[in-house]
XYZ file of C-alpha atoms in Angstrom:
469
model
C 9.122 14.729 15.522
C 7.941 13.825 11.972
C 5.594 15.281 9.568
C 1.749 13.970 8.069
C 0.736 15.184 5.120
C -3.133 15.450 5.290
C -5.801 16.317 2.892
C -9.303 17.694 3.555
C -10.985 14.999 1.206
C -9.494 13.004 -1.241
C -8.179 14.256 -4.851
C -6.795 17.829 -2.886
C -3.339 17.042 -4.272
C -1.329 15.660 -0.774
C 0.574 13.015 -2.997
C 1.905 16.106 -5.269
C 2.662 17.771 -2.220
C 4.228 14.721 -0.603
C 6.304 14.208 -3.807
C 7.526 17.684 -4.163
C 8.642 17.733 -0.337
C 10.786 14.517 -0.686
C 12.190 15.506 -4.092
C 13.121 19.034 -2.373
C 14.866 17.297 0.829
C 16.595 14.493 -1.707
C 17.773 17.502 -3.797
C 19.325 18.747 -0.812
C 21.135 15.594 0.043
C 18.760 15.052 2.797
C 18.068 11.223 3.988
C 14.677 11.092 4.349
C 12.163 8.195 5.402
C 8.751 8.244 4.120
C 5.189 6.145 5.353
C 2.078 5.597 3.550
C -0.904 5.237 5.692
C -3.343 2.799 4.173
C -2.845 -0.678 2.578
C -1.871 1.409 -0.583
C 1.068 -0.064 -2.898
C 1.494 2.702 -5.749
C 2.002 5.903 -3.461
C 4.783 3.943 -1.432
C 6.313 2.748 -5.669
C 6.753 6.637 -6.128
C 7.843 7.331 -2.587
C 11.088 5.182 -2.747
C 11.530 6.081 -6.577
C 12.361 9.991 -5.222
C 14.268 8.858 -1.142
C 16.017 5.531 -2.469
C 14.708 4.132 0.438
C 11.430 1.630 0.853
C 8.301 3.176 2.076
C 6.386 1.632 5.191
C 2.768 1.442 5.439
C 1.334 2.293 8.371
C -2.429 -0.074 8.817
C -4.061 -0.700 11.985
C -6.264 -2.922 10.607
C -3.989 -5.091 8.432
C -1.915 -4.950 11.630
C -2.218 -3.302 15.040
C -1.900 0.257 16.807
C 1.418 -1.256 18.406
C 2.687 -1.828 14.856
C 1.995 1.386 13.931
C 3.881 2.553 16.357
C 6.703 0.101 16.220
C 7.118 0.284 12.282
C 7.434 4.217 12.657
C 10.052 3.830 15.466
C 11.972 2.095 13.473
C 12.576 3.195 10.287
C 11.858 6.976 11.227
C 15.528 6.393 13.823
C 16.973 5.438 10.346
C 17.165 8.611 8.685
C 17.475 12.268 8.996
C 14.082 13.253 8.231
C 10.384 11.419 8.393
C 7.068 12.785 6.431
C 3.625 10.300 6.421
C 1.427 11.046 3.573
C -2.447 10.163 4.474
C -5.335 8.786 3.287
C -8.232 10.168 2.220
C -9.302 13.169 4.245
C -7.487 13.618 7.443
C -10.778 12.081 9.711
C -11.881 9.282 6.813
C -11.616 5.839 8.443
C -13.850 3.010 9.108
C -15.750 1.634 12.414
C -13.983 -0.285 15.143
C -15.700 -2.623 17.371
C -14.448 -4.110 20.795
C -15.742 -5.318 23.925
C -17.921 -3.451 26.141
C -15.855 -3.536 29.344
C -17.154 -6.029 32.326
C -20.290 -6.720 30.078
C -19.013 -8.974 27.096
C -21.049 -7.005 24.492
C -19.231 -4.972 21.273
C -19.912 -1.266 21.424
C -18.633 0.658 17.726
C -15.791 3.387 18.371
C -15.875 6.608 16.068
C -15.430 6.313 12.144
C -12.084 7.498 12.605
C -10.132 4.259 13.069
C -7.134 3.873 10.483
C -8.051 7.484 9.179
C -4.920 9.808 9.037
C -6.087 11.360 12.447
C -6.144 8.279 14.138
C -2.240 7.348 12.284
C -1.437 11.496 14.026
C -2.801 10.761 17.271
C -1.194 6.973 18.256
C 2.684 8.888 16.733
C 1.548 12.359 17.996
C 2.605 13.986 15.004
C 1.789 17.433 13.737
C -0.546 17.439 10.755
C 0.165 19.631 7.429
C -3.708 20.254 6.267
C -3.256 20.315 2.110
C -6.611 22.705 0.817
C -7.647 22.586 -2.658
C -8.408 25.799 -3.320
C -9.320 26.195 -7.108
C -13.119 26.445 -6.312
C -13.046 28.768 -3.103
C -11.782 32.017 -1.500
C -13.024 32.971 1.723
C -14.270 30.069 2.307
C -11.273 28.384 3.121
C -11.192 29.861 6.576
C -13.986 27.888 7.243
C -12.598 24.880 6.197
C -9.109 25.572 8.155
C -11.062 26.492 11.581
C -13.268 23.407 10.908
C -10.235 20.999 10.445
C -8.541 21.949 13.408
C -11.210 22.645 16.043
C -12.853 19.121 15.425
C -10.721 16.901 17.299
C -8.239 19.319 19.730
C -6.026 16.016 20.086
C -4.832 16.816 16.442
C -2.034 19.199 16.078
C -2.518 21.056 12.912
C 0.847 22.454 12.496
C -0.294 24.900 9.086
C -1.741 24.381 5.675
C -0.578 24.134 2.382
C -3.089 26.270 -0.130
C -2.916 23.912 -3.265
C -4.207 24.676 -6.592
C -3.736 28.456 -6.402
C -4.865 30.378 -9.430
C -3.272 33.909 -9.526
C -2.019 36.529 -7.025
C -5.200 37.773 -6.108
C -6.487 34.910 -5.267
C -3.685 34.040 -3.180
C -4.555 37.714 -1.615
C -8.030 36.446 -0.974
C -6.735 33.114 0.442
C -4.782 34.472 3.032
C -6.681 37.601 4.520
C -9.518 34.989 5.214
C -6.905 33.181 7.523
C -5.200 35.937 8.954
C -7.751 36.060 12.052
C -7.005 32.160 12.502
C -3.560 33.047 13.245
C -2.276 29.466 11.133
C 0.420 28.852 9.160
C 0.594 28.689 5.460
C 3.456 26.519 5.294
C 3.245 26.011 1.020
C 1.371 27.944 -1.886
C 1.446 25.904 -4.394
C -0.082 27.124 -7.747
C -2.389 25.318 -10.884
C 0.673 23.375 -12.369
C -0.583 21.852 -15.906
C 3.006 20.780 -16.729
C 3.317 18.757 -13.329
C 0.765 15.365 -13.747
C 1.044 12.197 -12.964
C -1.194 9.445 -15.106
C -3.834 7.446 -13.723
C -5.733 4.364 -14.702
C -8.502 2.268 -13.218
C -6.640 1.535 -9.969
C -4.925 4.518 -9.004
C -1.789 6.103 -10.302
C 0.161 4.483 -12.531
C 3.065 2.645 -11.305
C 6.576 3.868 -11.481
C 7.708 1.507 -13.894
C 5.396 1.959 -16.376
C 6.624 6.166 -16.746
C 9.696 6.930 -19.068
C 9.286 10.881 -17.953
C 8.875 9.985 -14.295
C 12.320 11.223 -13.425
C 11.886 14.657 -15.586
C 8.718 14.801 -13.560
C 10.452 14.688 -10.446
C 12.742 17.205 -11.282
C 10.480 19.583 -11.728
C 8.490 18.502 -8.330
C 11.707 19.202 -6.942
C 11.890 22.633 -8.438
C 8.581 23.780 -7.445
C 9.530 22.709 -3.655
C 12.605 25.009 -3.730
C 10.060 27.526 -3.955
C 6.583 27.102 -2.715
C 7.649 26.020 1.043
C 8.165 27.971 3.898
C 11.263 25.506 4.968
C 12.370 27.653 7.992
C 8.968 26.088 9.507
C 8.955 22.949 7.814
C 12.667 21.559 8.678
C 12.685 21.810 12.155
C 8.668 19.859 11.655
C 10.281 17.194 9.408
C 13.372 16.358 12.006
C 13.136 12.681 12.972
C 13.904 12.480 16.563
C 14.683 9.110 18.141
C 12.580 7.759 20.342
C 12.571 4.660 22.642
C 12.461 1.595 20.783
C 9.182 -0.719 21.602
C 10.030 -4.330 22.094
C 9.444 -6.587 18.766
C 9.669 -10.057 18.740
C 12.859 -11.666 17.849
C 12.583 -13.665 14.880
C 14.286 -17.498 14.663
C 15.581 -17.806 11.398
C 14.864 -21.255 9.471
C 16.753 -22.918 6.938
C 17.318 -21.299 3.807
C 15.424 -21.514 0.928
C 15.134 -19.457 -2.149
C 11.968 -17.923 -3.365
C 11.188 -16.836 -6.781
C 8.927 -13.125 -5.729
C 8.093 -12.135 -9.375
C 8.234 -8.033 -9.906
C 8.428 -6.741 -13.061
C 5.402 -4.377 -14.553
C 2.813 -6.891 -14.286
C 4.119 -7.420 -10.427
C 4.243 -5.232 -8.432
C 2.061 -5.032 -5.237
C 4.333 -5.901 -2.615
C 4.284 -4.652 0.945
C 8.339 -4.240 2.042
C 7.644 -5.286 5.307
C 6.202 -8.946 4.186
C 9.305 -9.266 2.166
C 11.587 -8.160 4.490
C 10.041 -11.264 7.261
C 10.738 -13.767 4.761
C 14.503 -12.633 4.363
C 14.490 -12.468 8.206
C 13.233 -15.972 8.313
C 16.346 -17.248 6.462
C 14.785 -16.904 2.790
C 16.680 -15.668 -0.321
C 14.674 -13.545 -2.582
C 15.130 -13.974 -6.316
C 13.137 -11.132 -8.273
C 12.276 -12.596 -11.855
C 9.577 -10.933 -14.788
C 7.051 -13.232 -15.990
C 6.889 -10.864 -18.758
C 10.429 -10.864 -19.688
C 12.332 -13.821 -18.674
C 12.541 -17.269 -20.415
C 11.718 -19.319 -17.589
C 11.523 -19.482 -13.912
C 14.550 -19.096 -11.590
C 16.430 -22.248 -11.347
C 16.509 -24.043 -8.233
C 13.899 -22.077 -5.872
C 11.536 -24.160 -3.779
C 8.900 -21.009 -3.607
C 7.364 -18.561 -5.569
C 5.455 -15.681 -4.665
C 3.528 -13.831 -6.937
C 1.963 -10.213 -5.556
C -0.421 -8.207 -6.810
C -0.467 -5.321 -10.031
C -1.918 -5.229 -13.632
C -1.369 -8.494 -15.536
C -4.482 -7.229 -17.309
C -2.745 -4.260 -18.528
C 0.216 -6.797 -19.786
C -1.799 -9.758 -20.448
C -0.782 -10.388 -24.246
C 2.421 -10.101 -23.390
C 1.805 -12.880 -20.371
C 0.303 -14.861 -22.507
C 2.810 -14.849 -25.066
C 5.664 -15.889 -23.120
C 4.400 -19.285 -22.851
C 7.167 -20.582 -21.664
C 6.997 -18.936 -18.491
C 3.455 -19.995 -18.073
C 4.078 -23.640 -18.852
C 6.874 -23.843 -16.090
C 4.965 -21.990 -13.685
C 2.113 -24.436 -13.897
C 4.571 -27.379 -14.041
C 6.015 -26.446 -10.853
C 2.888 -25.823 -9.049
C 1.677 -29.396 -10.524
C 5.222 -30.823 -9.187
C 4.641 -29.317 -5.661
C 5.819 -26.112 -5.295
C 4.437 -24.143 -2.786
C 2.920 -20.816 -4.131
C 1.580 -17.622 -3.190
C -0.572 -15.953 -5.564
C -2.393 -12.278 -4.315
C -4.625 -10.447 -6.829
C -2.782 -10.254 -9.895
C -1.127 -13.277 -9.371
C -4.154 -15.272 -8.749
C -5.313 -13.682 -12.002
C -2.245 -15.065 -13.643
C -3.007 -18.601 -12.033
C -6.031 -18.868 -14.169
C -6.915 -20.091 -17.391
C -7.599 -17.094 -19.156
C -7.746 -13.297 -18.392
C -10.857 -11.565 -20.116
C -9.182 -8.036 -20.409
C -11.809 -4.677 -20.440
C -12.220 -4.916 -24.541
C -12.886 -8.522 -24.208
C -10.288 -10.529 -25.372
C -9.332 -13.326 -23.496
C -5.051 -14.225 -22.828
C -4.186 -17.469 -22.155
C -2.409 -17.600 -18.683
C -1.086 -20.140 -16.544
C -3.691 -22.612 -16.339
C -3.420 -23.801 -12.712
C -6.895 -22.642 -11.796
C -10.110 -23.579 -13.839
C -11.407 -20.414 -14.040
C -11.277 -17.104 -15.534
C -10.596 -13.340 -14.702
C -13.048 -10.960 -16.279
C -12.048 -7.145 -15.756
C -15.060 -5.301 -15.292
C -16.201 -1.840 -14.272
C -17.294 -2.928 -10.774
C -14.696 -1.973 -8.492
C -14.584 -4.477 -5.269
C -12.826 -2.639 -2.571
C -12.265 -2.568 1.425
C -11.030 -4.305 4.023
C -11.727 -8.271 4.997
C -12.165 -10.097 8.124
C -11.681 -13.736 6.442
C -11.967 -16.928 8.481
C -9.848 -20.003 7.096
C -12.583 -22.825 5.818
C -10.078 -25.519 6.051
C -5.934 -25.937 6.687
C -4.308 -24.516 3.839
C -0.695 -23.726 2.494
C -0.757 -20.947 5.403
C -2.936 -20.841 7.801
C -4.992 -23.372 9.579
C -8.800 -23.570 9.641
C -11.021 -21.332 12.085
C -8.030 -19.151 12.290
C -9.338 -15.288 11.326
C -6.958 -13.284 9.256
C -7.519 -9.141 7.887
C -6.559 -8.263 4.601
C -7.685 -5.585 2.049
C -9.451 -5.935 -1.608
C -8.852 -3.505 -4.071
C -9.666 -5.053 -7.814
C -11.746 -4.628 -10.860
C -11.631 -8.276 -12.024
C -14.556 -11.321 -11.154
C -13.753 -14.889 -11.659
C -16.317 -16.983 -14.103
C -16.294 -20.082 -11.005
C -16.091 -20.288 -7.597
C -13.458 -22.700 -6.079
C -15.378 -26.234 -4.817
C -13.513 -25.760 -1.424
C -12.492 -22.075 -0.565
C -10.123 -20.450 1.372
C -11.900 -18.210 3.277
C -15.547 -16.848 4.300
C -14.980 -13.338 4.221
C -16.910 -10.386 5.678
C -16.536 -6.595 5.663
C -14.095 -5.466 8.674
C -16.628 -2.844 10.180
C -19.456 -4.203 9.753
C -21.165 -8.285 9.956
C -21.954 -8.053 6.633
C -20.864 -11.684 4.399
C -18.670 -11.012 1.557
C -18.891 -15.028 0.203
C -16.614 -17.490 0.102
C -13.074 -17.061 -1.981
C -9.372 -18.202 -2.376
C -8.306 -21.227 -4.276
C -6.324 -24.148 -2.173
C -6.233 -26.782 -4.807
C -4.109 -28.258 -5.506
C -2.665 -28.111 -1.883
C 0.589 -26.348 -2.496
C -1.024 -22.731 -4.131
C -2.576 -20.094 -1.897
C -4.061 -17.725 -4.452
C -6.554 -15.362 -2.849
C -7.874 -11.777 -3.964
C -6.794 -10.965 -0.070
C -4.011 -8.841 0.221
C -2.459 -9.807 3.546
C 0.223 -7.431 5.546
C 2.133 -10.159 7.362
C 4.203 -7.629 9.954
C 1.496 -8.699 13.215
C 1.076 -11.983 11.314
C 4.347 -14.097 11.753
C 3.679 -17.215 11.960
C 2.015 -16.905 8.067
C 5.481 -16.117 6.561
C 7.280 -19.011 8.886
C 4.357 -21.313 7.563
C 4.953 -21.124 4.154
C 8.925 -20.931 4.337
C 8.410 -24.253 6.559
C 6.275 -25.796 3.376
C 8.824 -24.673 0.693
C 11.952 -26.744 3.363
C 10.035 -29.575 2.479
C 10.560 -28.761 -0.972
C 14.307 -28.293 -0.492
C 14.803 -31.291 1.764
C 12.496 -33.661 -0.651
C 15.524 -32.227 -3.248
C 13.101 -30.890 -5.700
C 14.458 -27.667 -8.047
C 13.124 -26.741 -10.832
């Protein structure tokens, strides 16, 4: 047994209420294990800043169903409690093809795939519905009866009325879903003093928030109050189950990789960086922003996603850091670049007031932040053999970014199209020189293997050529 936290739409408040629960059962001295179901990166930052422990994403479509299932299995064993905070609103997914069976044609599956619902149903979880209720009364009976008479496979375990304005209106809330016979498992009331800042990507990240701890203190304080924990407890309990089978993993030689995570850095699914330490790799965490230079003797570097455009004078005034960068990737070294750290790989970034930051030179172009926001998830076919995968071979990955570059590369990566649908998204990714892979992509590597083994295999060359920098 485990716990979702669900909303009705997006914006109801289920990351408050996610928050406050995990700050409650920490304050207790309860282990707890949380999951993120998406390919979000910022929830999961504030997730493990309140349990101390790394939060797992749970993505069908950046991996499988038996992922999923596997990835809950095993971290959920791990501690005393599990909660998975949603996406969206509870039945907000996309479209799923597969074959017709016997006749070879495609036939679409419901919207739902990848939605919270569909996360509920393949763990058969109970679902905690959150309802914002600042702009209704009786209404939210409606909403409650709707919710959990639309798919009778989902197990709506109670609500939580969020955004409460007064007694009375609680009084109004719940004599509308008295006849419905559901639990209100939280009342939690308008809280001006409890908000988290936001900026043109989401939330913003942990690191970036002096108060954050303060904040979570009083997240914690509200939980102590606003739950009904003689229901929720015995709902949060993580009971073992039967371990699926995973693959065994062979380690390789080790190498050291430079993963850079600092403010600018940030985007990094725990799972991708937990294969490459499986696969024999030592992980040395540096700041571009910060440090004076690269790590010393590393045959790798790996450079996630996050807001270099937020820190880009700062980037491009440590130009020491960007000099040995770029003389590194000129010497050889194999490089990973996602979002942000493609950005970085670029001559300049154009930041939203227009300025333009020198960066790191290794790509002719330029970043230009914008107010177009490019988001959803990829199918993207490899156009050619690159630092990680070899051509024809399809990969899925997830674009969430506000930025355009000023040229295309000569020879891209990928041809990209939108996962639901046929539609062509272009060509993208940068493979020159031969050693980078930067790529707006964001790639989940846990039902992708042989991706992280690729490009530890490319940096042994590195250490066996004898090459440090």
């Amino acid at each position: 047994m485990a716990l979702v936290i669900a909303g009705e739409r997006s914006g109801v408040g289920k990351t408050t209420v996610t928050l406050t629960l995990l700050a409650s059962l920490r304050r207790r001295d309860r282990l707890v294990q949380s999951f993120k179901v998406g390919p979000d990166y910022i929830d999961p930052m504030f997730h493990q800043h309140v349990t101390g422990r790394a939060c797992r994403n749970l993505d069908p479509v950046l991996t499988s169903e038996a992922y999923v299932q596997q990835c809950f299995t095993r971290h959920s064993q791990l501690s005393e409690y599990s909660l998975v905070e949603g996406v969206m609103g509870l039945f907000d997914g996309i479209g799923h093809r597969e074959l017709g069976m016997g006749h070879g044609q495609e036939k679409q599956k419901s919207t739902d795939f990848a939605s919270t619902a569909h996360i509920a149903r393949l763990l058969d979880l109970p679902v905690v519905l959150v309802i914002d209720c600042s702009r209704l009364s009786g209404s939210v009976a409606a909403i409650a009866h709707g919710y959990r008479s639309f798919d009778p496979r989902i197990k709506i375990a109670g609500v939580v009325l969020n955004r409460v304005g007064s007694d009375r209106h609680l009084s109004l809330l719940k004599d509308s879903l008295e006849p419905l016979q559901l639990n209100i498992l939280g009342v939690m009331r308008r809280q001006d003093n409890i908000t988290i800042p936001d900026r043109h990507l989401g939330l913003v990240p942990t690191a970036e928030l002096p108060e954050l701890n303060a904040l979570i203190d009083r997240l914690a304080d509200l939980g102590d109050t606003c739950f009904d924990w003689q229901r929720l407890l015995p709902l949060l309990k993580s009971e073992p189950l039967s371990p699926s089978a995973s693959a065994s993993l062979s380690p390789l030689s080790p190498v050291r990789i430079a993963v850079a995570r600092d403010r600018a850095f940030n985007f990094y699914y725990q799972d991708n960086l937990d294969l490459l330490q499986q696969l024999g790799a030592e992980l040395v965490f540096w700041s571009p922003l910060e440090d004076a230079g690269i790590p010393k003797d590393i045959q790798g570097m790996y450079f996630g996603g996050g807001f270099p455009e937020v820190f880009a004078q700062q980037l491009a005034e440590n130009t020491s850091v960007c000099h040995a960068v770029k003389t590194a990737i000129l010497k050889g070294m194999p490089t990973v670049a996602e979002c942000g750290g493609l950005m970085y790989l670029c001559d300049q970034i154009i930041d939203f007031e227009g300025k333009s930051w020198s960066m790191a030179g290794v790509l002719p172009t330029s970043a230009v932040m914008g107010g177009r926001l490019t988001l959803g998830y990829r199918r993207a076919v490899a156009l050619q053999d690159n630092l990680l995968v070899k051509a024809n071979t399809t990969v899925y990955g997830h674009e969430f970014h506000r930025s355009h570059l000023t040229l295309t590369p000569t020879q891209p990566l990928f041809e990209t199209s939108r996962y639901d649908c046929e539609e062509n998204m272009g060509c993208e990714g940068w493979g020159l020189p031969a050693n980078i892979h930067a790529s707006y992509v964001h790639q989940h590597w846990g039902e992708s293997r042989e991706i992280p083994q690729q490009f530890l295999k490319e940096c042994l060359k590195v250490a066996s050529s004898g090459m440090w920098i």
